[in-house]
N, CA and C of each residue as an Amber inpcrd file, in Angstrom:
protein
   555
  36.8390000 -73.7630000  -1.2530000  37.8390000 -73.4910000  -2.2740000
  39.2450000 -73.7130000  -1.7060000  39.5080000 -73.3470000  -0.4570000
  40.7790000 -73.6790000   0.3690000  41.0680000 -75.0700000   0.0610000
  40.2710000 -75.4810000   0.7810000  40.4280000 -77.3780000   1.1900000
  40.7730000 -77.7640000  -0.0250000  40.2310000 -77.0510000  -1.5870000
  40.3870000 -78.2490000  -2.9810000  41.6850000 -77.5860000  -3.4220000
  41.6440000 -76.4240000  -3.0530000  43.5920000 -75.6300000  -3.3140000
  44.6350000 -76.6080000  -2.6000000  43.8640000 -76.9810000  -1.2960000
  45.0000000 -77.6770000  -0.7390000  45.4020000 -78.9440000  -1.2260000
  43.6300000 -79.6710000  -1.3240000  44.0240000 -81.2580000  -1.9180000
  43.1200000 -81.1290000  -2.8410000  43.8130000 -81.0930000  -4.5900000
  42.8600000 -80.9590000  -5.1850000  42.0470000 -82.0000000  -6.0220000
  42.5720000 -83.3820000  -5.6560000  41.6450000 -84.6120000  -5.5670000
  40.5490000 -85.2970000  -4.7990000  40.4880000 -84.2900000  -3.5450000
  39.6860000 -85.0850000  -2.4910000  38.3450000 -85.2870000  -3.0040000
  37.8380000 -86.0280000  -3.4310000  36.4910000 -86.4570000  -4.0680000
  35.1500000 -86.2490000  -3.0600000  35.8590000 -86.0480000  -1.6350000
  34.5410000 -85.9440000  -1.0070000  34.5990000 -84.2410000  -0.9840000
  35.6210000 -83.7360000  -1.0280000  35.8440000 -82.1630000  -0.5310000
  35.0170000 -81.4960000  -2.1020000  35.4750000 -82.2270000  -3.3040000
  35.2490000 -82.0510000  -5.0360000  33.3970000 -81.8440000  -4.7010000
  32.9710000 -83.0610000  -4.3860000  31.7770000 -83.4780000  -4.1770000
  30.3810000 -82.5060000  -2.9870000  31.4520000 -82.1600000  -2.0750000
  30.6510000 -80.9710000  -1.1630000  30.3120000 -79.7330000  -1.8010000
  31.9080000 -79.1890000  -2.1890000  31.5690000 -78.0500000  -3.2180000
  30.4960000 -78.1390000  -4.2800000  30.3990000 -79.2200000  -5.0620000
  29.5990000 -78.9390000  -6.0050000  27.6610000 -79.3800000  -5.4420000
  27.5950000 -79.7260000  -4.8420000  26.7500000 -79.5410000  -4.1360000
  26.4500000 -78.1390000  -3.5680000  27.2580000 -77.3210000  -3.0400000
  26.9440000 -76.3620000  -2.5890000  26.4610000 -75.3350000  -3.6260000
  27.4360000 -75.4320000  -5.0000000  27.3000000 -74.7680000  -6.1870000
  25.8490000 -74.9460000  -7.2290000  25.3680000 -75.9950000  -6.4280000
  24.2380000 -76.4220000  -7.0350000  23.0210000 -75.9730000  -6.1560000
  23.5010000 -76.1380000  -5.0190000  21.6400000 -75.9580000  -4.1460000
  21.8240000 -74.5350000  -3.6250000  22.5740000 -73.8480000  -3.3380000
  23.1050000 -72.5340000  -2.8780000  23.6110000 -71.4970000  -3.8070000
  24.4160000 -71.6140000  -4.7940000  25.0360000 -70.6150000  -5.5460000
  23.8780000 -70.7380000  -6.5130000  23.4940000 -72.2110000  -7.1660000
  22.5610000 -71.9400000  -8.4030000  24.0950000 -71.6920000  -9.5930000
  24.8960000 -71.9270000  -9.2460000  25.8800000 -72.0390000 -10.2990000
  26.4590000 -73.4080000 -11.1260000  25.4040000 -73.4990000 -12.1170000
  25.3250000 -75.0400000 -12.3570000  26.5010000 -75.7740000 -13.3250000
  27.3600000 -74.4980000 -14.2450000  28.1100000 -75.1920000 -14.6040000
  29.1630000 -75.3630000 -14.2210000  29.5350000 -74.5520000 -13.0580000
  30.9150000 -74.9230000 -11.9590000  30.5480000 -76.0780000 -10.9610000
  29.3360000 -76.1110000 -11.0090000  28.8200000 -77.4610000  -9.8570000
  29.3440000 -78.7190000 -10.7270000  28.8110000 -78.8830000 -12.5200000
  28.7360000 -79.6360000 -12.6750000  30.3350000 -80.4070000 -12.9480000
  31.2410000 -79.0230000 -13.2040000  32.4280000 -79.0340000 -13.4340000
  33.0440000 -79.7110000 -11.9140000  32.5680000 -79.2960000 -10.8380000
  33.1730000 -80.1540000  -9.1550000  32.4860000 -81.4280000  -9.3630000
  31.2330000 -81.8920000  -9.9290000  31.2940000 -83.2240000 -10.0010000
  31.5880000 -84.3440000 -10.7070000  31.9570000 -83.5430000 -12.1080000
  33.2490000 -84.2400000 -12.6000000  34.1350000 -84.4380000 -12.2350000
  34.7170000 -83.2870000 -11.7540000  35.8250000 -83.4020000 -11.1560000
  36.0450000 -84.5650000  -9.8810000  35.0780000 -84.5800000  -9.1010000
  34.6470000 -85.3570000  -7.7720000  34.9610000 -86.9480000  -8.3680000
  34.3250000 -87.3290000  -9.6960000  33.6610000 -88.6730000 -10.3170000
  35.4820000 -89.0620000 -10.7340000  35.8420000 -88.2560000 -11.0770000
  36.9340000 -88.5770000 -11.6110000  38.2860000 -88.6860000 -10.3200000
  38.0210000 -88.5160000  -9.4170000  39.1760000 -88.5050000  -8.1610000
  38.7310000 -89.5810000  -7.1680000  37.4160000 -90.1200000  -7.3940000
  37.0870000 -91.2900000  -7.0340000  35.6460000 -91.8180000  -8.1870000
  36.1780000 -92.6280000  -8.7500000  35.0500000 -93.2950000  -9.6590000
  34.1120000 -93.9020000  -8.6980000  34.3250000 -94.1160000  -7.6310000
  33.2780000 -95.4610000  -7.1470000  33.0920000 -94.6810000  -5.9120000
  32.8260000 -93.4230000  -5.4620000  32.2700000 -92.8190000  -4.9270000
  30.7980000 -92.6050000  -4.7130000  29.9720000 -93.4930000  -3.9170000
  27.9540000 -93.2580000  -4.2550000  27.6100000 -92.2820000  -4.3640000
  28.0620000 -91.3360000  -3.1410000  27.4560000 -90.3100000  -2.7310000
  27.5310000 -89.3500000  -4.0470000  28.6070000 -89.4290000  -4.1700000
  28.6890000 -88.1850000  -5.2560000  28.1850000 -88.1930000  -6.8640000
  28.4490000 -89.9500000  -7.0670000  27.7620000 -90.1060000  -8.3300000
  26.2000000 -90.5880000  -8.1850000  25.9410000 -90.9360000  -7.0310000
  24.1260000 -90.3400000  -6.8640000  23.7170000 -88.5550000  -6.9640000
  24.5290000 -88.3590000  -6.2850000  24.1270000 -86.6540000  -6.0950000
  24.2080000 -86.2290000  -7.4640000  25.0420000 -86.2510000  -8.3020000
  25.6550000 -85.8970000  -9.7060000  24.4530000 -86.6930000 -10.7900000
  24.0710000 -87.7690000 -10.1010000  22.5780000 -88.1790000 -11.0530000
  21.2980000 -87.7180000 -10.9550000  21.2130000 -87.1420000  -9.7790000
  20.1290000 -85.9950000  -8.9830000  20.3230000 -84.9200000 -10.0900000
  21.3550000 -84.1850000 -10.5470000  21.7510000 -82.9540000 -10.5960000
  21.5000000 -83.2840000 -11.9630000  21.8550000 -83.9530000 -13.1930000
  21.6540000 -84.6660000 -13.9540000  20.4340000 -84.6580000 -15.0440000
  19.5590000 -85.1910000 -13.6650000  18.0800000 -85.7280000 -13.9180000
  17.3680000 -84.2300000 -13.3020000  17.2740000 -83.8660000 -12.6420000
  17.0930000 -82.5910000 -12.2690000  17.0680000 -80.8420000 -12.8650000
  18.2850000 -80.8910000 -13.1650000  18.9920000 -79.7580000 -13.5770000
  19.1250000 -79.6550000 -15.1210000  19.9940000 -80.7820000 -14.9810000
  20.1620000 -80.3410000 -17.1990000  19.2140000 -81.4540000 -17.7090000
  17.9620000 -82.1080000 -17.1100000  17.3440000 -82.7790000 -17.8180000
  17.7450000 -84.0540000 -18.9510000  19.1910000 -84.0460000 -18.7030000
  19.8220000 -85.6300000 -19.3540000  19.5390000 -86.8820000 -19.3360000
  18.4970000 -87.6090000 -18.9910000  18.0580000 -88.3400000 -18.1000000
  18.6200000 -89.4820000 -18.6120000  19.3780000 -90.0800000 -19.6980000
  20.3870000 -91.1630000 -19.7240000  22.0410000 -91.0350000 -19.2040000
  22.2630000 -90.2140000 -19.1280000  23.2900000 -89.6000000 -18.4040000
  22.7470000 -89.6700000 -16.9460000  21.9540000 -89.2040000 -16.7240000
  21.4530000 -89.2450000 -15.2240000  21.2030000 -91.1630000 -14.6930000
  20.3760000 -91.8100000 -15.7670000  20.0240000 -92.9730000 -15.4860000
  21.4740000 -93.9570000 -15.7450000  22.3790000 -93.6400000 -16.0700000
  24.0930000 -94.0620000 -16.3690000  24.7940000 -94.0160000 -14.6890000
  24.5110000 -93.0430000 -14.1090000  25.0060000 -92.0840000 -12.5900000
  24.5050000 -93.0350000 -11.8630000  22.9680000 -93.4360000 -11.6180000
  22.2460000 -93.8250000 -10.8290000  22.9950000 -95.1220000 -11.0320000
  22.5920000 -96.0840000 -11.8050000  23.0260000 -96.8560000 -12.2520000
  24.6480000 -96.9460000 -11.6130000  25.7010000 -96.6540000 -11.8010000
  27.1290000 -96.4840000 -11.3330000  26.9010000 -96.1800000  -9.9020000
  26.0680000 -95.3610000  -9.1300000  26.1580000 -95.1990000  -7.8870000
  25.4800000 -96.6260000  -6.8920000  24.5310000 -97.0930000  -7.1360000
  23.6920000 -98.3110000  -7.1700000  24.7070000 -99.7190000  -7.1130000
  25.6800000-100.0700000  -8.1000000  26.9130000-100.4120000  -8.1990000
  28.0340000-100.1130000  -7.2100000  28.2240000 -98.7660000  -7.1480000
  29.1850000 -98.3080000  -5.8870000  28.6900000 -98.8240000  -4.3140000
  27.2770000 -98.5110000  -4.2770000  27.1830000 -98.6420000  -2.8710000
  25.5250000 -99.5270000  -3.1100000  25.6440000-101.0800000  -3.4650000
  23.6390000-101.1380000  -3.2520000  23.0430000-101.4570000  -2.2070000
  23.7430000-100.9490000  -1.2220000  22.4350000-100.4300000   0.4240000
  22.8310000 -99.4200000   0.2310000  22.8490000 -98.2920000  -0.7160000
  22.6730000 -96.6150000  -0.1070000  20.8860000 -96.5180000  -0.3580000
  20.6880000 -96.2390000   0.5040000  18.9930000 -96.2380000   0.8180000
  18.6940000 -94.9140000  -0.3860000  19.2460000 -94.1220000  -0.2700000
  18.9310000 -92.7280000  -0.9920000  19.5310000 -92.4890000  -2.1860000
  19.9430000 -93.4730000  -2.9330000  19.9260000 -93.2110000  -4.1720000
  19.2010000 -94.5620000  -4.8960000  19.6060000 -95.1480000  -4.2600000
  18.1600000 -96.7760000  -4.4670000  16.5690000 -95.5160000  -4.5180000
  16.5220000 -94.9090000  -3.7360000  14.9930000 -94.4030000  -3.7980000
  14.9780000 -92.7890000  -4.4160000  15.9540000 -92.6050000  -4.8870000
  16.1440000 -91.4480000  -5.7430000  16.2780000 -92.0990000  -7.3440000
  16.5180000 -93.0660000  -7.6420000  16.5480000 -93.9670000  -8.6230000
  15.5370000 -94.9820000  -8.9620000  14.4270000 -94.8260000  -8.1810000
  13.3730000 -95.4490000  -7.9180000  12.3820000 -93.8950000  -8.4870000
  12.2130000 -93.1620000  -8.0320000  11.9460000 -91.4220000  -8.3030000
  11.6520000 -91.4340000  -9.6860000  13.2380000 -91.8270000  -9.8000000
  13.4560000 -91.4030000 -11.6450000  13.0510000 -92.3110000 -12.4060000
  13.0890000 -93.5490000 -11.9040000  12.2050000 -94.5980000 -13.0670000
  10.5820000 -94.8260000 -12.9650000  10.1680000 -94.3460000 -11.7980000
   8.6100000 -93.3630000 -12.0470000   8.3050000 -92.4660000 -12.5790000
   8.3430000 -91.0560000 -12.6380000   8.9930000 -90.0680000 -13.1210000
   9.1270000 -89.8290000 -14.6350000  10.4130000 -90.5910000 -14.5820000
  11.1340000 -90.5020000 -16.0140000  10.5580000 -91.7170000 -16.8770000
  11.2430000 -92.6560000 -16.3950000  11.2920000 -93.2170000 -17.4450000
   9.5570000 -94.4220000 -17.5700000   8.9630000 -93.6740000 -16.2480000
   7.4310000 -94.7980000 -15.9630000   7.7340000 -96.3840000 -15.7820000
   8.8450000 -96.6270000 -15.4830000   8.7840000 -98.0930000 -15.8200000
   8.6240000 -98.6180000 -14.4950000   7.3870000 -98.8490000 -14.3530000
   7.0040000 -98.8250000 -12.7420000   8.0100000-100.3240000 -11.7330000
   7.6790000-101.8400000 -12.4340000   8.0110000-102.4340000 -12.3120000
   9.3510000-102.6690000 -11.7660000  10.3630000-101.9920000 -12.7410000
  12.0140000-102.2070000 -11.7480000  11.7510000-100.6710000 -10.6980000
  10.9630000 -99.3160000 -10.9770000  10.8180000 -98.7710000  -9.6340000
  10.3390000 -99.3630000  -8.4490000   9.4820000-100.1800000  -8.5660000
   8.9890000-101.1000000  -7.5860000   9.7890000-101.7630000  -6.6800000
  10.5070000-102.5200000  -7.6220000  12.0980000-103.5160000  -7.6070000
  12.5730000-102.0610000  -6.9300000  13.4320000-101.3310000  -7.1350000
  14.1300000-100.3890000  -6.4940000  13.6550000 -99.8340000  -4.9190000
  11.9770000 -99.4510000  -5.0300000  11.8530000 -98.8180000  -3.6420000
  12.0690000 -99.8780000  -2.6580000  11.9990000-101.1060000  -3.1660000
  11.5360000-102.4070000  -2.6030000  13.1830000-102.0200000  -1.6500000
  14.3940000-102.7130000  -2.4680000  15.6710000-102.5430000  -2.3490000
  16.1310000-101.3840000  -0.9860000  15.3330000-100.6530000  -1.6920000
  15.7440000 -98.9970000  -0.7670000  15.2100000 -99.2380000   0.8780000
  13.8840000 -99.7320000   0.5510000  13.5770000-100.0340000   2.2370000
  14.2040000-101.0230000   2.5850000  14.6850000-102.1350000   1.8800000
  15.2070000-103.1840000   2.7580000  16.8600000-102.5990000   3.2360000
  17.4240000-101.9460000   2.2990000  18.3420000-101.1980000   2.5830000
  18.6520000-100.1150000   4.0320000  17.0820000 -99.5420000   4.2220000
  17.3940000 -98.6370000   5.3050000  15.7170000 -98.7940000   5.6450000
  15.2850000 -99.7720000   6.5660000  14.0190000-100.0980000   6.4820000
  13.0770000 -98.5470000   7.2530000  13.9430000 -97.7020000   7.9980000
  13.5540000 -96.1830000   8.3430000  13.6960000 -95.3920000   7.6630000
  13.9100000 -95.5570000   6.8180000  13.8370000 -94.6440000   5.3540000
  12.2290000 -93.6400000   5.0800000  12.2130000 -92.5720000   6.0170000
  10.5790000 -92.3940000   5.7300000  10.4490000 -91.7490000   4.1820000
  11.6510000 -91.1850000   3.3140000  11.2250000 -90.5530000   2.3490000
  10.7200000 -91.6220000   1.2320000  11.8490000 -92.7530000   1.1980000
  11.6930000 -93.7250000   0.9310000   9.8950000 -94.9200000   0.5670000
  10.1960000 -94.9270000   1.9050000   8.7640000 -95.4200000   1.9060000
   7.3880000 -94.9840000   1.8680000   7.2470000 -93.2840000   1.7050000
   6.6120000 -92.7280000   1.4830000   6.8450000 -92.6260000  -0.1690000
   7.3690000 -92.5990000  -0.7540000   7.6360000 -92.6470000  -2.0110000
   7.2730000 -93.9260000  -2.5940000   7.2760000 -95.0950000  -2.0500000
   6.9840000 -96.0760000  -2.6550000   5.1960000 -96.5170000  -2.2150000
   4.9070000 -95.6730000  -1.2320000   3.1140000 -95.7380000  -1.3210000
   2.6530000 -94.9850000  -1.8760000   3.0960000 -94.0020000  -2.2430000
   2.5680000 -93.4130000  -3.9700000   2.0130000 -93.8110000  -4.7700000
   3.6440000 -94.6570000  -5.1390000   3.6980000 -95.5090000  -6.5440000
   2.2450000 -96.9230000  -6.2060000   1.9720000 -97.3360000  -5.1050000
   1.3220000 -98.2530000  -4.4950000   0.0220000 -97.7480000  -4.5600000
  -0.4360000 -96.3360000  -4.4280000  -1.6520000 -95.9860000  -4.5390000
  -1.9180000 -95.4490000  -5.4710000  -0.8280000 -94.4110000  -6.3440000
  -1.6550000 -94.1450000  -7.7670000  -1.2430000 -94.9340000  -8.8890000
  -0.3140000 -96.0710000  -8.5950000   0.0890000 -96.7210000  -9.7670000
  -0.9400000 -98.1130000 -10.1140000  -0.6000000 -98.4620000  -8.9430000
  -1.0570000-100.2550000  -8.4390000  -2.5620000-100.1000000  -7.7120000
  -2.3910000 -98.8540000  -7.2420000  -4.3590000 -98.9900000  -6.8540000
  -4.2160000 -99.7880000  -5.6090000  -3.4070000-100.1610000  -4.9600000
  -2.8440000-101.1630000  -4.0160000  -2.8550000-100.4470000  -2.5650000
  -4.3060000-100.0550000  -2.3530000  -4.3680000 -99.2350000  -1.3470000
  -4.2250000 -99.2400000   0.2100000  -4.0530000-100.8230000   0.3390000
  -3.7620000-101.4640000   1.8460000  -2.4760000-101.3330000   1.5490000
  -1.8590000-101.7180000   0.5650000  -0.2540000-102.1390000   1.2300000
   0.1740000 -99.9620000   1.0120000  -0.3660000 -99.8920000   0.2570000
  -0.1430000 -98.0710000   0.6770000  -0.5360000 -97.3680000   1.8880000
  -1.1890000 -97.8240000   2.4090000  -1.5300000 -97.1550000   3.9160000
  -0.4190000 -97.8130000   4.8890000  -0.1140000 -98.9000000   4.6850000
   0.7610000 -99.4890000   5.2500000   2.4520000 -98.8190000   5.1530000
   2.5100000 -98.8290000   4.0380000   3.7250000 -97.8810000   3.3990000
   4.1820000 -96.3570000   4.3680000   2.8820000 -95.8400000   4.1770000
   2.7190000 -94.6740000   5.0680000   2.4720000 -94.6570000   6.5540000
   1.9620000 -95.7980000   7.0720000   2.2080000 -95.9600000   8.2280000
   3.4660000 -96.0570000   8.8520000   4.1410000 -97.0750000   8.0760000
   5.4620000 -96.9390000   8.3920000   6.7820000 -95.5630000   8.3240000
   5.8370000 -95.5950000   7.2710000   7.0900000 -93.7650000   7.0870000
   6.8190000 -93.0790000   8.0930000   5.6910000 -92.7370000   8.5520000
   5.1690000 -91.7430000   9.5700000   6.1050000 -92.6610000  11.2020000
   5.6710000 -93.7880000  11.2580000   6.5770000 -94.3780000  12.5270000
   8.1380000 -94.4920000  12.3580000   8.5820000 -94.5540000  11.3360000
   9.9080000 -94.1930000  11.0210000  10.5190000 -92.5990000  11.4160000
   9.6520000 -91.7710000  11.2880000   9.9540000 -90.3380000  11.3800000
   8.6560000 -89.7420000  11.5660000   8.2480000 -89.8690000  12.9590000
   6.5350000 -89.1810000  13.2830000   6.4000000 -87.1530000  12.5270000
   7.8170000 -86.9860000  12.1960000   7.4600000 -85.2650000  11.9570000
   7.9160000 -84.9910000  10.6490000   8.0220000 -86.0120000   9.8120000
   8.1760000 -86.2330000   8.4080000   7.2060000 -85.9020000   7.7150000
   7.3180000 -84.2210000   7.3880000   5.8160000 -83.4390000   6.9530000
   5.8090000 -84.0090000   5.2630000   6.3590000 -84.9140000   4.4550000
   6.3540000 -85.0390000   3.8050000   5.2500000 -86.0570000   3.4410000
   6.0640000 -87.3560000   4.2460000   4.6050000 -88.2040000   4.7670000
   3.5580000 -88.0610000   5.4320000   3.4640000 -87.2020000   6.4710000
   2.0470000 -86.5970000   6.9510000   1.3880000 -86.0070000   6.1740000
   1.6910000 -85.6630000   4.7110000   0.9560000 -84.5420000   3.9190000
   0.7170000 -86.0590000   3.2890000   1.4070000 -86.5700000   2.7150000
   0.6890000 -87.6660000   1.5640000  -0.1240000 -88.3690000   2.1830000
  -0.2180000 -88.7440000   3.7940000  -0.8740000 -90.0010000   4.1490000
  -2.2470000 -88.8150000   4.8750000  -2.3590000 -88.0350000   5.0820000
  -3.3260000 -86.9660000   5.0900000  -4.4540000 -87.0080000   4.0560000
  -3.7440000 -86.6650000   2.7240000  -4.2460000 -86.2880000   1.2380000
  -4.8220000 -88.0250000   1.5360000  -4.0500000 -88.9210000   1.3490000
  -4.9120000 -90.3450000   1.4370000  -5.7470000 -91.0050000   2.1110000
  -5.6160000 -90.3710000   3.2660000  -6.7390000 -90.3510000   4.4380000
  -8.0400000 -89.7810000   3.9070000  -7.7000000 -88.6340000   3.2040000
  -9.2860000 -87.8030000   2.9190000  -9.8760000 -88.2770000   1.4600000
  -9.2010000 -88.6720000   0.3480000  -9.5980000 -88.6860000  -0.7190000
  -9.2520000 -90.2530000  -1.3850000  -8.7670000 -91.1280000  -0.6440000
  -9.3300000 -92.3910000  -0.7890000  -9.2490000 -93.3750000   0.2390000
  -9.6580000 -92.8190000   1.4770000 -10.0420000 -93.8640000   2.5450000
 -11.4510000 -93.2110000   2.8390000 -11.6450000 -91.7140000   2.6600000
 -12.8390000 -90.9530000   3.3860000 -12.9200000 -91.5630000   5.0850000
 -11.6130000 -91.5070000   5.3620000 -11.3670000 -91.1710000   7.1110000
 -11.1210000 -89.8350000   7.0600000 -11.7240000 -88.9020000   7.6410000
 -11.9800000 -87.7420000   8.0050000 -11.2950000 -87.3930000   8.8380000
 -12.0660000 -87.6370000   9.8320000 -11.1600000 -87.7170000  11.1590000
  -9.7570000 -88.0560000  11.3250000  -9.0060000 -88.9340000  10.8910000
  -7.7430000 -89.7130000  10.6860000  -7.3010000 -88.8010000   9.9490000
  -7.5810000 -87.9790000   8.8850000  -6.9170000 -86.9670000   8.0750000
  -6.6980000 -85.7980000   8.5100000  -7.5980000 -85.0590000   9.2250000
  -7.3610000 -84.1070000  10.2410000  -6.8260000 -84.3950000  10.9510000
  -6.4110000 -85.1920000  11.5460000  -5.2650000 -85.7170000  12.3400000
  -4.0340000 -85.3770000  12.1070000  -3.8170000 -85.9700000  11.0280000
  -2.5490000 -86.1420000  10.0740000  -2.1090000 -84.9300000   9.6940000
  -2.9160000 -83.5720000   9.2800000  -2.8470000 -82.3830000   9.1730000
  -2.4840000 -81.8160000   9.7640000  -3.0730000 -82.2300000  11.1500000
  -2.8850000 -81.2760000  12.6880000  -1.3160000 -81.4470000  12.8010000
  -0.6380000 -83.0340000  12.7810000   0.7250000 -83.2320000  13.0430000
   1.1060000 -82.6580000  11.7250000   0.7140000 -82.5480000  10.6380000
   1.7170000 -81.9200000   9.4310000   2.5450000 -80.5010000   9.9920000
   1.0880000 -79.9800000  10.5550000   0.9940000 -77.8960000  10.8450000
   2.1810000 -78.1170000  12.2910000   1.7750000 -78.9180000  12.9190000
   2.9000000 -79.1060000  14.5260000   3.9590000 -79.3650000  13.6620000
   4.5010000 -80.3390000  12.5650000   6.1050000 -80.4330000  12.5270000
   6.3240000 -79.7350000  11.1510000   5.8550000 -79.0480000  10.7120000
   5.7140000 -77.9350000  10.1910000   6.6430000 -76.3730000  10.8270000
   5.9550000 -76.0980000  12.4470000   6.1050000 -75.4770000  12.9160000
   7.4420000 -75.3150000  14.0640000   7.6530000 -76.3250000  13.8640000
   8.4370000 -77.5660000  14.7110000  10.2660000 -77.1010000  14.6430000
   9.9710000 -76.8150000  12.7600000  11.2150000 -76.7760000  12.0470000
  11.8580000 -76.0000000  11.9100000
């Protein structure tokens, strides 16, 4: 509150706050009020008009308003790895339109090819969408070597290990490292 008393345009200072007001206070219409505020002290800001399409799509359930954000942030910055694959999310998700999500996760890894949330997100879409179960193990291979304690991907490539590869062994594996970086944290 200091820092925006002091400068009360700083779009990244606008943009922290309302973030904070959102994942911490749970105070959603002063959050949403700092990321207006944020959008408007820099229009072409990613971070904030990705985060603000998160919050959007998330929170007040707007999801053309949200898919408007994404869209404008995508524009602002298209190598931000994390809103390319947060916008990839939402057009699975939301709007099912698997095809430009595809197009998007695609984008997102080439964008930040260590992207494990990323690319764990797009062997999902690869295994329960497309049935495309090699290039999904692959997907997850990589996420997991991108970030070996990425319990996010150790849980999905686990669950895929046991219930459509029937590697057993390889899944208990994957478990064992889930519970270690799990514990880790």
């Amino acid at each position: 509150q200091r820092a925006i008393k002091a400068d009360p345009d700083n779009a990244i200072n606008l943009g922290n706050y309302a973030d904070f007001l959102e994942n911490v206070r749970h105070d959603y219409d002063r959050a949403e009020e700092m990321y207006q505020r944020a959008i408007k002290a820099d229009p072409d800001n990613a971070i904030n008009l990705g985060n603000y399409a998160d919050f959007l799509e998330n929170v007040r359930h707007d999801y053309d308003r949200a898919e408007e954000m994404y869209q404008r942030a995508i524009k602002a910055d298209p190598d931000n790895a994390i809103n390319l694959g947060n916008y990839a999310n939402f057009l699975t998700n939301v709007r099912r339109d698997y095809d430009r999500a595809e197009e998007m996760y695609q984008q997102a890894i080439e964008a930040n090819p260590e992207y494990a949330h990323g690319l764990s997100n797009y062997a999902l879409l690869l295994e329960s969408v497309r049935h495309d179960y090699d290039r999904a193990e692959e997907m997850y291979e990589r996420a997991i070597e991108a970030d070996p304690n990425h319990a996010y991907s150790l849980r999905n490539y686990a669950r895929f290990l046991q219930y459509v590869r029937h590697n057993y062994d390889r899944a208990e594996e994957m478990y064992r490292r889930l519970i270690e970086a799990d514990h880790g944290q």
